[in-house]
Short mmCIF file of C-alpha atoms in Angstrom, two decimals:
data_model
loop_
_atom_site.label_atom_id
_atom_site.label_comp_id
_atom_site.label_asym_id
_atom_site.label_seq_id
_atom_site.Cartn_x
_atom_site.Cartn_y
_atom_site.Cartn_z
CA MET A 1 -23.39 -28.21 21.96
CA ILE A 2 -20.08 -27.43 23.68
CA CYS A 3 -17.97 -30.41 24.69
CA SER A 4 -16.08 -30.34 27.99
CA SER A 5 -12.77 -31.08 26.18
CA SER A 6 -13.23 -27.97 24.04
CA VAL A 7 -13.78 -25.78 27.13
CA SER A 8 -10.72 -27.25 28.90
CA GLU A 9 -8.63 -26.77 25.72
CA ILE A 10 -9.64 -23.12 25.57
CA THR A 11 -8.60 -22.67 29.26
CA GLU A 12 -5.25 -24.48 28.79
CA ASN A 13 -4.29 -22.35 25.79
CA ARG A 14 -4.59 -19.16 27.82
CA ASP A 15 -0.87 -18.92 28.67
CA THR A 16 1.27 -15.83 28.93
CA ARG A 17 -0.82 -12.81 27.74
CA GLN A 18 0.28 -9.22 27.52
CA ALA A 19 -1.55 -5.93 27.64
CA PRO A 20 -2.30 -4.23 24.33
CA GLY A 21 0.08 -1.67 22.94
CA PHE A 22 2.96 -3.99 21.94
CA PRO A 23 3.84 -5.73 18.67
CA LEU A 24 1.02 -8.37 18.48
CA THR A 25 0.28 -11.55 16.62
CA PRO A 26 -3.47 -12.57 16.27
CA LEU A 27 -4.74 -15.84 17.74
CA PHE A 28 -7.49 -17.49 15.68
CA GLN A 29 -7.72 -20.85 17.41
CA HIS A 30 -10.42 -19.89 19.97
CA GLN A 31 -12.57 -18.11 17.39
CA ARG A 32 -12.48 -21.24 15.24
CA MET A 33 -13.43 -23.47 18.20
CA TRP A 34 -16.40 -21.22 18.98
CA LEU A 35 -17.54 -21.42 15.36
CA PHE A 36 -17.63 -25.27 15.34
CA SER A 37 -19.29 -25.41 18.76
CA GLY A 38 -22.53 -24.09 17.27
CA LEU A 39 -22.68 -20.94 19.47
CA PRO A 40 -22.04 -17.37 18.32
CA ALA A 41 -18.40 -16.36 18.46
CA PRO A 42 -17.43 -13.66 21.02
CA LEU A 43 -16.97 -10.13 19.81
CA PRO A 44 -13.37 -8.90 19.31
CA VAL A 45 -13.17 -6.84 22.56
CA TRP A 46 -10.08 -6.47 24.69
CA GLY A 47 -9.79 -9.40 27.03
CA PRO A 48 -8.01 -12.73 27.35
CA HIS A 49 -9.39 -13.89 24.01
CA SER A 50 -8.57 -10.69 22.18
CA LEU A 51 -5.09 -10.13 23.58
CA TYR A 52 -2.18 -10.85 21.35
CA ARG A 53 1.05 -12.63 22.02
CA LEU A 54 4.04 -10.50 22.68
CA SER A 55 7.11 -11.26 20.62
CA SER A 56 9.84 -13.31 22.36
CA GLN A 57 12.25 -10.38 22.52
CA GLN A 58 9.95 -8.48 24.91
CA GLY A 59 9.50 -10.65 28.01
CA ASN A 60 7.47 -8.25 30.11
CA ARG A 61 4.88 -10.04 32.28
CA LEU A 62 1.44 -8.80 33.33
CA SER A 63 1.25 -6.99 36.64
CA PRO A 64 -0.57 -8.69 39.55
CA SER A 65 -3.49 -6.25 39.21
CA ARG A 66 -3.75 -7.04 35.50
CA LYS A 67 -3.72 -10.78 36.27
CA GLY A 68 -6.68 -10.30 38.67
CA GLU A 69 -8.65 -8.43 36.00
CA GLU A 70 -7.92 -11.25 33.58
CA LYS A 71 -9.19 -13.92 35.97
CA ARG A 72 -12.36 -11.94 36.66
CA TRP A 73 -12.93 -11.55 32.92
CA GLU A 74 -12.39 -15.33 32.43
CA ARG A 75 -14.95 -16.15 35.14
CA GLY A 76 -17.46 -13.78 33.50
CA THR A 77 -16.81 -15.41 30.13
CA GLN A 78 -17.42 -18.88 31.54
CA GLU A 79 -20.69 -17.72 33.09
CA LYS A 80 -21.77 -16.25 29.75
CA LYS A 81 -20.98 -19.57 28.05
CA ILE A 82 -23.16 -21.44 30.52
CA ASP A 83 -26.01 -18.93 30.09
CA VAL A 84 -25.85 -19.27 26.26
CA PHE A 85 -25.81 -23.06 26.54
CA LYS A 86 -28.89 -23.01 28.78
CA LYS A 87 -30.76 -20.71 26.42
CA VAL A 88 -29.97 -22.87 23.40
CA SER A 89 -31.00 -26.03 25.26
CA LEU A 90 -34.27 -24.51 26.35
CA LYS A 91 -35.09 -23.30 22.84
CA PHE A 92 -34.32 -26.73 21.41
CA CYS A 93 -36.55 -28.49 23.98
CA PHE A 94 -39.35 -25.97 23.35
CA LEU A 95 -39.10 -26.61 19.59
CA VAL A 96 -39.24 -30.37 20.00
CA THR A 97 -42.23 -30.25 22.39
CA SER A 98 -44.05 -27.81 20.12
CA ILE A 99 -43.66 -30.11 17.09
CA PHE A 100 -44.51 -33.42 18.77
CA SER A 101 -47.07 -32.28 21.37
CA ILE A 102 -50.62 -33.57 21.02
CA LYS A 103 -52.15 -30.18 21.84
CA PRO A 104 -50.22 -27.52 19.91
CA LEU A 105 -50.40 -23.83 20.78
CA ARG A 106 -53.63 -22.25 19.64
CA ASN A 107 -54.95 -18.78 19.16
CA VAL A 108 -57.23 -18.65 22.19
CA LYS A 109 -59.54 -15.84 23.15
CA SER A 110 -59.43 -14.40 26.64
CA GLY A 111 -61.47 -16.40 29.09
CA ASN A 112 -61.56 -19.81 30.72
CA PHE A 113 -60.67 -22.70 28.47
CA SER A 114 -59.59 -26.29 28.93
CA ALA A 115 -58.47 -29.35 27.04
CA ALA A 116 -61.79 -30.87 26.00
CA THR A 117 -62.19 -34.37 27.42
CA GLU A 118 -65.96 -34.78 26.96
CA PHE A 119 -69.05 -32.90 25.85
CA LEU A 120 -72.55 -32.94 27.26
CA LEU A 121 -75.43 -33.73 24.90
CA LEU A 122 -78.47 -32.04 26.35
CA GLY A 123 -80.85 -33.76 23.88
CA LEU A 124 -84.15 -32.41 22.63
CA SER A 125 -85.52 -31.80 26.12
CA GLU A 126 -84.20 -31.71 29.66
CA ASP A 127 -87.54 -32.53 31.23
CA PRO A 128 -87.15 -35.85 33.11
CA GLN A 129 -90.77 -36.80 32.48
CA LEU A 130 -90.28 -36.61 28.69
CA GLN A 131 -87.22 -38.84 28.62
CA PRO A 132 -89.13 -42.19 28.58
CA LEU A 133 -91.37 -40.89 25.78
CA LEU A 134 -88.38 -39.71 23.75
CA PHE A 135 -86.70 -43.07 24.29
CA CYS A 136 -89.74 -45.01 23.00
CA VAL A 137 -90.25 -42.65 20.03
CA PHE A 138 -86.68 -42.66 18.84
CA LEU A 139 -86.25 -46.39 19.43
CA SER A 140 -89.31 -47.04 17.28
CA VAL A 141 -88.14 -44.66 14.58
CA TYR A 142 -84.71 -46.26 14.55
CA LEU A 143 -86.06 -49.81 14.25
CA VAL A 144 -88.47 -48.84 11.48
CA SER A 145 -85.71 -47.00 9.61
CA VAL A 146 -83.21 -49.83 9.86
CA PHE A 147 -85.56 -52.70 9.04
CA GLY A 148 -87.42 -50.76 6.35
CA ASN A 149 -84.25 -49.83 4.48
CA LEU A 150 -82.83 -53.31 4.99
CA LEU A 151 -85.92 -54.88 3.42
CA ILE A 152 -85.54 -52.58 0.41
CA ILE A 153 -81.92 -53.64 -0.03
CA LEU A 154 -82.75 -57.34 0.27
CA ALA A 155 -85.73 -57.04 -2.10
CA ILE A 156 -83.57 -55.33 -4.76
CA VAL A 157 -80.77 -57.92 -4.35
CA TYR A 158 -83.03 -61.00 -4.58
CA ASP A 159 -85.38 -59.78 -7.35
CA SER A 160 -83.63 -59.85 -10.76
CA HIS A 161 -86.32 -57.56 -12.26
CA LEU A 162 -85.07 -54.74 -10.04
CA HIS A 163 -81.47 -54.89 -11.22
CA THR A 164 -81.76 -51.53 -12.98
CA PRO A 165 -79.92 -48.22 -12.41
CA MET A 166 -82.87 -46.65 -10.57
CA TYR A 167 -83.07 -49.44 -7.99
CA PHE A 168 -79.25 -49.63 -7.79
CA PHE A 169 -79.21 -46.04 -6.59
CA LEU A 170 -82.16 -46.73 -4.30
CA SER A 171 -80.32 -49.62 -2.62
CA ASN A 172 -77.29 -47.34 -2.03
CA LEU A 173 -79.59 -44.66 -0.62
CA SER A 174 -81.13 -47.17 1.80
CA PHE A 175 -77.67 -48.32 2.95
CA VAL A 176 -76.58 -44.71 3.56
CA ASP A 177 -79.80 -44.05 5.55
CA ILE A 178 -79.11 -47.05 7.81
CA CYS A 179 -75.59 -45.78 8.47
CA LEU A 180 -76.76 -42.21 9.10
CA THR A 181 -79.36 -43.19 11.68
CA SER A 182 -76.95 -45.65 13.34
CA THR A 183 -74.45 -42.84 13.84
CA THR A 184 -76.78 -40.57 15.82
CA ILE A 185 -79.75 -42.37 17.41
CA PRO A 186 -78.02 -45.22 19.37
CA LYS A 187 -75.89 -42.79 21.39
CA MET A 188 -79.01 -40.78 22.26
CA LEU A 189 -80.82 -43.94 23.42
CA VAL A 190 -77.87 -45.00 25.55
CA ASN A 191 -77.67 -41.59 27.23
CA ILE A 192 -81.38 -41.60 28.01
CA GLN A 193 -81.24 -45.15 29.39
CA THR A 194 -78.15 -44.50 31.54
CA GLN A 195 -79.26 -40.98 32.48
CA SER A 196 -75.93 -39.66 31.26
CA LYS A 197 -75.36 -36.81 28.84
CA SER A 198 -71.65 -37.18 28.26
CA ILE A 199 -69.82 -38.07 25.05
CA CYS A 200 -66.05 -38.19 24.92
CA TYR A 201 -64.04 -35.75 22.82
CA THR A 202 -62.92 -38.48 20.39
CA GLY A 203 -66.45 -39.85 20.12
CA CYS A 204 -67.84 -36.41 19.35
CA LEU A 205 -65.39 -35.76 16.53
CA THR A 206 -65.97 -39.29 15.20
CA GLN A 207 -69.68 -38.67 15.19
CA ILE A 208 -69.20 -35.40 13.30
CA CYS A 209 -67.06 -37.17 10.71
CA PHE A 210 -69.56 -39.98 10.10
CA VAL A 211 -72.59 -37.71 9.97
CA LEU A 212 -70.90 -35.50 7.36
CA THR A 213 -69.78 -38.57 5.39
CA PHE A 214 -73.19 -40.21 5.14
CA ALA A 215 -75.11 -36.94 4.73
CA GLY A 216 -72.78 -35.99 1.85
CA SER A 217 -73.18 -39.47 0.32
CA GLU A 218 -76.98 -39.14 0.44
CA ASN A 219 -76.64 -35.75 -1.21
CA GLY A 220 -74.65 -37.27 -4.07
CA ILE A 221 -77.00 -40.24 -4.54
CA LEU A 222 -80.02 -37.95 -4.80
CA VAL A 223 -78.26 -36.04 -7.59
CA MET A 224 -77.55 -39.32 -9.42
CA MET A 225 -81.18 -40.39 -9.06
CA ALA A 226 -82.27 -37.08 -10.60
CA PHE A 227 -79.84 -37.64 -13.51
CA ASP A 228 -81.19 -41.15 -13.94
CA ARG A 229 -84.80 -39.85 -14.13
CA PHE A 230 -83.69 -37.17 -16.61
CA VAL A 231 -82.12 -39.74 -18.95
CA ALA A 232 -85.11 -42.11 -18.61
CA ILE A 233 -87.69 -39.46 -19.53
CA CYS A 234 -85.83 -37.14 -21.86
CA HIS A 235 -83.74 -39.79 -23.68
CA PRO A 236 -85.66 -43.05 -23.31
CA LEU A 237 -84.20 -44.71 -26.41
CA ARG A 238 -80.64 -44.21 -25.24
CA TYR A 239 -81.32 -45.02 -21.59
CA LYS A 240 -79.67 -48.46 -21.47
CA ALA A 241 -76.67 -47.30 -23.45
CA ILE A 242 -76.06 -44.26 -21.21
CA MET A 243 -76.96 -45.68 -17.80
CA ASN A 244 -74.86 -48.84 -18.00
CA PRO A 245 -73.71 -50.64 -14.79
CA LYS A 246 -70.14 -49.37 -15.15
CA LEU A 247 -71.24 -45.73 -15.27
CA CYS A 248 -73.52 -46.25 -12.25
CA ARG A 249 -70.66 -47.59 -10.17
CA LEU A 250 -68.38 -44.79 -11.31
CA LEU A 251 -70.98 -42.27 -10.20
CA VAL A 252 -71.40 -43.73 -6.73
CA LEU A 253 -67.69 -44.17 -5.89
CA PRO A 254 -66.56 -40.53 -6.46
CA SER A 255 -69.54 -39.27 -4.51
CA PHE A 256 -68.56 -41.39 -1.50
CA LEU A 257 -64.89 -40.36 -1.75
CA ILE A 258 -65.76 -36.65 -1.94
CA SER A 259 -67.97 -37.02 1.13
CA VAL A 260 -65.17 -38.76 3.07
CA LEU A 261 -62.66 -36.04 2.14
CA ASP A 262 -65.09 -33.31 3.12
CA ALA A 263 -65.81 -34.96 6.48
CA LEU A 264 -62.12 -35.47 7.22
CA LEU A 265 -61.34 -31.85 6.31
CA HIS A 266 -63.98 -30.50 8.73
CA THR A 267 -62.90 -32.93 11.48
CA LEU A 268 -59.20 -32.04 11.17
CA MET A 269 -60.05 -28.35 11.26
CA ALA A 270 -62.06 -28.96 14.43
CA LEU A 271 -59.02 -30.62 16.03
CA ARG A 272 -57.15 -27.30 16.08
CA LEU A 273 -59.79 -25.63 18.25
CA SER A 274 -59.71 -25.05 21.97
CA PHE A 275 -63.00 -25.24 23.83
CA CYS A 276 -64.35 -23.30 26.75
CA THR A 277 -65.17 -24.87 30.08
CA ASP A 278 -68.90 -24.84 29.26
CA LEU A 279 -69.16 -27.83 26.89
CA GLU A 280 -72.93 -28.30 26.68
CA ILE A 281 -74.40 -29.10 23.26
CA PRO A 282 -78.17 -28.45 23.01
CA HIS A 283 -78.58 -31.37 20.62
CA PHE A 284 -78.92 -35.16 20.65
CA PHE A 285 -75.73 -35.66 18.61
CA CYS A 286 -72.54 -33.74 17.95
CA GLU A 287 -73.33 -31.45 15.05
CA LEU A 288 -70.56 -29.36 13.57
CA ALA A 289 -72.42 -26.03 13.82
CA HIS A 290 -73.07 -26.53 17.57
CA VAL A 291 -69.52 -27.67 18.32
CA LEU A 292 -68.04 -24.61 16.62
CA LYS A 293 -70.13 -22.36 18.88
CA LEU A 294 -68.42 -23.84 21.93
CA ALA A 295 -64.88 -23.04 20.72
CA CYS A 296 -62.91 -20.35 22.52
CA SER A 297 -60.34 -20.09 19.77
CA ASP A 298 -60.79 -18.31 16.45
CA ILE A 299 -63.32 -20.14 14.24
CA LEU A 300 -63.22 -17.79 11.24
CA ILE A 301 -61.43 -20.31 9.04
CA ASN A 302 -63.88 -23.07 10.13
CA ASN A 303 -66.90 -20.92 9.30
CA ILE A 304 -65.49 -19.94 5.92
CA LEU A 305 -64.85 -23.62 5.21
CA VAL A 306 -68.40 -24.60 6.27
CA TYR A 307 -70.09 -22.03 4.04
CA LEU A 308 -67.72 -22.71 1.13
CA VAL A 309 -68.24 -26.46 1.24
CA THR A 310 -71.99 -26.02 1.76
CA SER A 311 -72.06 -23.87 -1.37
CA LEU A 312 -70.04 -26.31 -3.43
CA LEU A 313 -71.53 -29.61 -2.23
CA GLY A 314 -75.01 -28.26 -1.49
CA VAL A 315 -75.99 -25.51 -3.88
CA VAL A 316 -74.24 -26.98 -6.94
CA PRO A 317 -75.89 -30.46 -6.68
CA LEU A 318 -79.26 -28.84 -5.89
CA SER A 319 -78.85 -26.66 -8.99
CA GLY A 320 -78.19 -29.82 -10.98
CA ILE A 321 -81.37 -31.39 -9.64
CA ILE A 322 -83.42 -28.28 -10.47
CA ILE A 323 -82.01 -28.18 -14.01
CA SER A 324 -82.74 -31.90 -14.50
CA TYR A 325 -86.33 -31.52 -13.37
CA THR A 326 -86.79 -28.43 -15.50
CA GLN A 327 -85.90 -30.54 -18.52
CA ILE A 328 -88.10 -33.38 -17.27
CA VAL A 329 -91.14 -31.10 -16.86
CA SER A 330 -90.68 -29.61 -20.33
CA SER A 331 -90.44 -33.11 -21.83
CA VAL A 332 -93.48 -34.43 -19.88
CA LEU A 333 -95.63 -31.53 -21.02
CA LYS A 334 -95.00 -32.55 -24.61
CA ILE A 335 -96.55 -36.00 -23.99
CA PRO A 336 -100.01 -35.95 -25.66
CA SER A 337 -101.80 -38.49 -23.42
CA ALA A 338 -102.82 -37.72 -19.84
CA GLY A 339 -101.93 -41.28 -18.79
CA GLY A 340 -98.37 -40.86 -20.03
CA LYS A 341 -97.99 -37.61 -18.15
CA TYR A 342 -99.32 -39.17 -14.91
CA LYS A 343 -96.96 -42.15 -15.24
CA ALA A 344 -93.95 -39.86 -15.81
CA PHE A 345 -94.79 -37.66 -12.88
CA SER A 346 -95.46 -40.66 -10.59
CA ILE A 347 -91.96 -41.99 -11.37
CA CYS A 348 -90.40 -38.70 -10.27
CA GLY A 349 -92.82 -37.93 -7.40
CA SER A 350 -91.10 -40.08 -4.82
CA HIS A 351 -87.73 -38.63 -5.58
CA LEU A 352 -89.07 -35.11 -5.42
CA ILE A 353 -90.57 -35.69 -1.94
CA VAL A 354 -87.25 -37.05 -0.60
CA VAL A 355 -85.29 -34.20 -2.18
CA SER A 356 -87.64 -31.63 -0.61
CA LEU A 357 -87.32 -33.21 2.82
CA PHE A 358 -83.54 -33.61 2.73
CA TYR A 359 -82.50 -30.27 1.22
CA GLY A 360 -85.21 -28.25 2.94
CA THR A 361 -84.26 -29.41 6.42
CA GLY A 362 -80.50 -29.52 5.69
CA PHE A 363 -80.30 -25.94 4.53
CA GLY A 364 -82.70 -24.93 7.26
CA VAL A 365 -80.22 -26.14 9.90
CA TYR A 366 -77.34 -23.98 8.68
CA LEU A 367 -79.45 -20.97 7.82
CA SER A 368 -81.19 -21.05 11.22
CA SER A 369 -77.90 -21.50 13.06
CA ALA A 370 -76.52 -18.43 11.30
CA ALA A 371 -79.65 -16.24 11.67
CA THR A 372 -80.95 -17.16 15.11
CA HIS A 373 -79.49 -17.95 18.52
CA SER A 374 -82.12 -20.58 19.33
CA SER A 375 -80.09 -23.79 19.32
CA ARG A 376 -83.09 -25.87 20.41
CA LYS A 377 -85.03 -24.98 17.21
CA SER A 378 -82.01 -25.92 15.12
CA ALA A 379 -81.79 -29.29 16.89
CA ILE A 380 -85.45 -30.00 16.13
CA VAL A 381 -84.90 -29.14 12.47
CA SER A 382 -81.90 -31.49 12.38
CA VAL A 383 -84.17 -34.36 13.42
CA MET A 384 -85.88 -34.10 10.04
CA TYR A 385 -82.90 -34.89 7.83
CA THR A 386 -81.09 -37.24 10.24
CA VAL A 387 -84.08 -39.25 11.54
CA VAL A 388 -87.36 -38.58 9.74
CA THR A 389 -86.08 -38.60 6.16
CA PRO A 390 -84.26 -41.98 6.47
CA MET A 391 -87.37 -43.44 8.08
CA MET A 392 -89.69 -42.08 5.37
CA ASN A 393 -87.61 -43.28 2.42
CA PRO A 394 -88.78 -46.91 2.55
CA PHE A 395 -92.43 -45.87 2.67
CA ILE A 396 -92.07 -43.23 -0.05
CA TYR A 397 -90.30 -45.54 -2.49
CA SER A 398 -92.23 -48.75 -1.72
CA LEU A 399 -95.84 -47.62 -1.27
CA ARG A 400 -95.77 -45.62 -4.54
CA ASN A 401 -94.02 -48.34 -6.56
CA LYS A 402 -95.81 -51.50 -7.68
CA ASP A 403 -92.60 -53.27 -8.64
CA MET A 404 -91.12 -52.63 -5.20
CA MET A 405 -94.29 -53.82 -3.45
CA GLY A 406 -94.21 -57.04 -5.50
CA ALA A 407 -90.56 -57.64 -4.69
CA LEU A 408 -91.22 -57.06 -0.98
CA ARG A 409 -94.09 -59.55 -0.98
CA LYS A 410 -91.89 -62.16 -2.65
CA LEU A 411 -89.12 -61.54 -0.11
CA ILE A 412 -91.47 -61.79 2.86
CA SER A 413 -93.04 -64.99 1.52
CA ARG A 414 -89.58 -66.49 0.98
CA ILE A 415 -88.50 -65.61 4.51
CA SER A 416 -91.68 -67.04 6.01
CA ALA A 417 -91.37 -70.22 3.92
CA SER A 418 -87.81 -70.76 5.09
CA HIS A 419 -88.93 -70.65 8.72
#
């Protein structure tokens, strides 16, 4: 930035100048001042800054016409200095605002777009007559899911006979199901009750983050439960040594951390998007696939990330479950008694039902969103893994398990006795 003292010093040093063509001595002072000012130095053209001092023996002065040309050149030079200063200041301000602005520049397609402030959740149906029915159904499903999974957690905690790896993973699965349903259903119930469809931009991204976190955690816990069944059936003598409490905790913690990192990655990638003016989501919660369809900016990187992560965190765990059950089936078929085979299959039956529901509907959402343009069908499929599966887990694992039924009866009798 040029100081006023430097400019005045340059002007004061412009004393007696002579026209070229005489014995000259170069002046480097002004070039050096321009260098330290931070602006590009002027080119060495003939003018007041490129003239050279005449020796003292030749005292010829400039003619009046030459003095006028020199003043005009000086005024032009001053104007150029001001223009350069303005350009540098504008570039600096633009750089600062680009770095620290909340909404950075984005690669936006042609068309209307706006800074997203809120989205509209259209729900499963826009028929006003169906809204009370949907409210009652989803409220009932939510209460059953929360209280059913909560009872399973309390029964496992209070019954010492259930402090085994299988029930440890089941309690974590129930906790994740409570969190998953609490992320999606309450907002839908509030919108139906208030007859409002809006959800703020921050709330939508937060919902995406939590849904991906808990869905990924459920994915990891189902894989651990398959590994637990594999060790129990294929290596029963070494079961307690392998599936110790420390290993169980070490399996749950990385699964949760990976899910959190995956959710944060997708959410941060969604922050870079610009959205069109039509911000209607044909769903009852903010799902990543539907939100990406509303973006006006380029979503190629987001789509690549979705399919890459789905392959890594979906296909790979599912492959591990299939391999585990392949080994389980081959081991069960070697059991000579029919009663032993039935008992082994009954242990794995509940887990297989939950795996089929979760992965079947989960992959169905992303495959249907890629293959068809019917967003309403995709929303209905999403209900299965976000609402129905968490609600069914308590019934699947309790009704088919005598130990769990006994623990629930003890818990209910204890609660009723305390009151």
